[in-house]
């Protein structure tokens, strides 16, 4: 049996054909065991750490020293950069993770393209 899904995005129609996937009992129980052991969480944390490190490198590349001597870049510059667009699947999530770890700072909770283009993203750890 083949399933077909139809989506409309920005006025364009998309269709996807998929086959049903069933995890056999051994695969499903192995996945549950990994979740219990925290192996998946560790892999996710390592991925976040890697993305935060990439973000720091990009802020250094695109930014310049501010009045305090810390590297700073405007969110709009970071968001529109082609290299950053290709590197980060979810830049806003990476920014939030880096802010939570006190690696960067910016005004507000969430940065949105257009609205917050002039907000400074400041690198706290050089």
Short mmCIF file of C-alpha atoms in Angstrom, two decimals:
data_model
loop_
_atom_site.label_atom_id
_atom_site.label_comp_id
_atom_site.label_asym_id
_atom_site.label_seq_id
_atom_site.Cartn_x
_atom_site.Cartn_y
_atom_site.Cartn_z
CA UNK A 1 0.00 0.00 0.00
CA UNK A 2 1.36 3.45 -0.95
CA UNK A 3 0.28 6.58 0.92
CA UNK A 4 0.07 9.93 -0.83
CA UNK A 5 0.20 13.23 1.01
CA UNK A 6 -0.63 16.56 -0.60
CA UNK A 7 0.66 19.86 0.76
CA UNK A 8 0.40 23.47 -0.33
CA UNK A 9 3.21 25.81 0.66
CA UNK A 10 3.43 29.42 -0.50
CA UNK A 11 0.90 28.70 -3.24
CA UNK A 12 2.78 25.69 -4.62
CA UNK A 13 1.38 22.19 -4.44
CA UNK A 14 3.56 19.26 -3.37
CA UNK A 15 2.78 15.54 -3.34
CA UNK A 16 4.71 12.86 -1.49
CA UNK A 17 4.39 9.12 -1.94
CA UNK A 18 5.43 6.95 0.97
CA UNK A 19 5.38 3.33 1.96
CA UNK A 20 4.33 2.32 5.45
CA UNK A 21 7.28 1.58 7.71
CA UNK A 22 6.95 -0.77 10.61
CA UNK A 23 9.67 -1.32 13.14
CA UNK A 24 10.03 -4.94 14.05
CA UNK A 25 10.00 -5.81 17.73
CA UNK A 26 13.81 -6.05 18.02
CA UNK A 27 14.34 -2.62 16.44
CA UNK A 28 11.61 -0.98 18.50
CA UNK A 29 12.90 -2.42 21.77
CA UNK A 30 16.49 -1.44 20.90
CA UNK A 31 15.34 2.13 20.31
CA UNK A 32 13.53 2.16 23.66
CA UNK A 33 16.64 0.79 25.39
CA UNK A 34 18.79 3.54 23.87
CA UNK A 35 16.32 6.17 25.03
CA UNK A 36 16.39 4.75 28.56
CA UNK A 37 20.17 4.75 28.63
CA UNK A 38 20.28 8.35 27.51
CA UNK A 39 22.35 7.56 24.42
CA UNK A 40 20.02 9.52 22.18
CA UNK A 41 20.03 12.48 24.54
CA UNK A 42 23.85 12.45 24.60
CA UNK A 43 23.95 12.45 20.79
CA UNK A 44 21.50 15.35 20.68
CA UNK A 45 23.55 17.32 23.21
CA UNK A 46 26.72 16.70 21.23
CA UNK A 47 24.99 17.97 18.08
CA UNK A 48 23.86 21.14 19.90
CA UNK A 49 27.40 21.69 21.21
CA UNK A 50 28.76 21.32 17.69
CA UNK A 51 26.24 23.80 16.26
CA UNK A 52 26.99 26.30 19.02
CA UNK A 53 30.71 26.04 18.21
CA UNK A 54 29.95 26.64 14.53
CA UNK A 55 27.85 29.67 15.53
CA UNK A 56 30.76 31.10 17.54
CA UNK A 57 33.05 30.71 14.51
CA UNK A 58 30.53 32.46 12.26
CA UNK A 59 30.05 35.35 14.70
CA UNK A 60 33.84 35.79 14.77
CA UNK A 61 33.97 35.70 10.96
CA UNK A 62 31.13 38.18 10.39
CA UNK A 63 31.40 40.34 13.50
CA UNK A 64 33.57 43.17 14.66
CA UNK A 65 34.62 44.45 18.10
CA UNK A 66 32.02 46.63 19.84
CA UNK A 67 32.67 49.41 22.39
CA UNK A 68 33.30 46.80 25.11
CA UNK A 69 35.85 44.98 22.95
CA UNK A 70 33.57 41.97 22.48
CA UNK A 71 32.77 40.59 19.04
CA UNK A 72 29.31 41.62 17.88
CA UNK A 73 27.25 41.06 14.72
CA UNK A 74 23.77 42.18 13.72
CA UNK A 75 21.19 39.39 13.60
CA UNK A 76 20.20 40.37 10.05
CA UNK A 77 23.78 39.97 8.83
CA UNK A 78 24.03 36.56 10.48
CA UNK A 79 20.65 35.42 9.18
CA UNK A 80 21.22 36.53 5.57
CA UNK A 81 24.74 35.11 5.25
CA UNK A 82 24.78 32.25 2.72
CA UNK A 83 27.29 30.18 4.65
CA UNK A 84 25.22 30.44 7.86
CA UNK A 85 22.05 29.58 5.96
CA UNK A 86 23.70 26.37 4.74
CA UNK A 87 25.28 25.49 8.10
CA UNK A 88 22.37 25.94 10.47
CA UNK A 89 19.17 24.00 10.10
CA UNK A 90 17.52 26.07 12.84
CA UNK A 91 19.57 29.18 13.52
CA UNK A 92 17.09 30.64 16.02
CA UNK A 93 17.23 27.44 18.07
CA UNK A 94 21.03 27.46 17.99
CA UNK A 95 21.04 31.11 19.11
CA UNK A 96 18.71 30.27 22.01
CA UNK A 97 20.90 27.32 23.04
CA UNK A 98 24.04 29.49 22.96
CA UNK A 99 22.30 32.20 25.00
CA UNK A 100 21.14 29.62 27.56
CA UNK A 101 24.77 28.46 27.89
CA UNK A 102 25.85 32.12 28.32
CA UNK A 103 28.10 32.00 25.26
CA UNK A 104 26.27 34.84 23.50
CA UNK A 105 23.81 37.54 24.49
CA UNK A 106 21.10 39.48 22.69
CA UNK A 107 18.10 41.56 23.67
CA UNK A 108 14.81 39.67 24.02
CA UNK A 109 13.85 36.03 24.09
CA UNK A 110 13.56 35.28 20.39
CA UNK A 111 14.97 36.86 17.23
CA UNK A 112 12.84 37.00 14.10
CA UNK A 113 13.98 37.89 10.60
CA UNK A 114 13.02 41.39 9.57
CA UNK A 115 11.76 42.51 12.96
CA UNK A 116 15.05 42.00 14.81
CA UNK A 117 17.60 42.52 12.00
CA UNK A 118 19.29 45.39 13.90
CA UNK A 119 19.66 43.49 17.20
CA UNK A 120 23.28 42.87 18.21
CA UNK A 121 24.36 39.30 18.88
CA UNK A 122 27.34 39.63 21.22
CA UNK A 123 29.93 36.91 21.78
CA UNK A 124 30.58 36.72 25.54
CA UNK A 125 33.40 34.16 25.42
CA UNK A 126 36.31 35.09 23.18
#
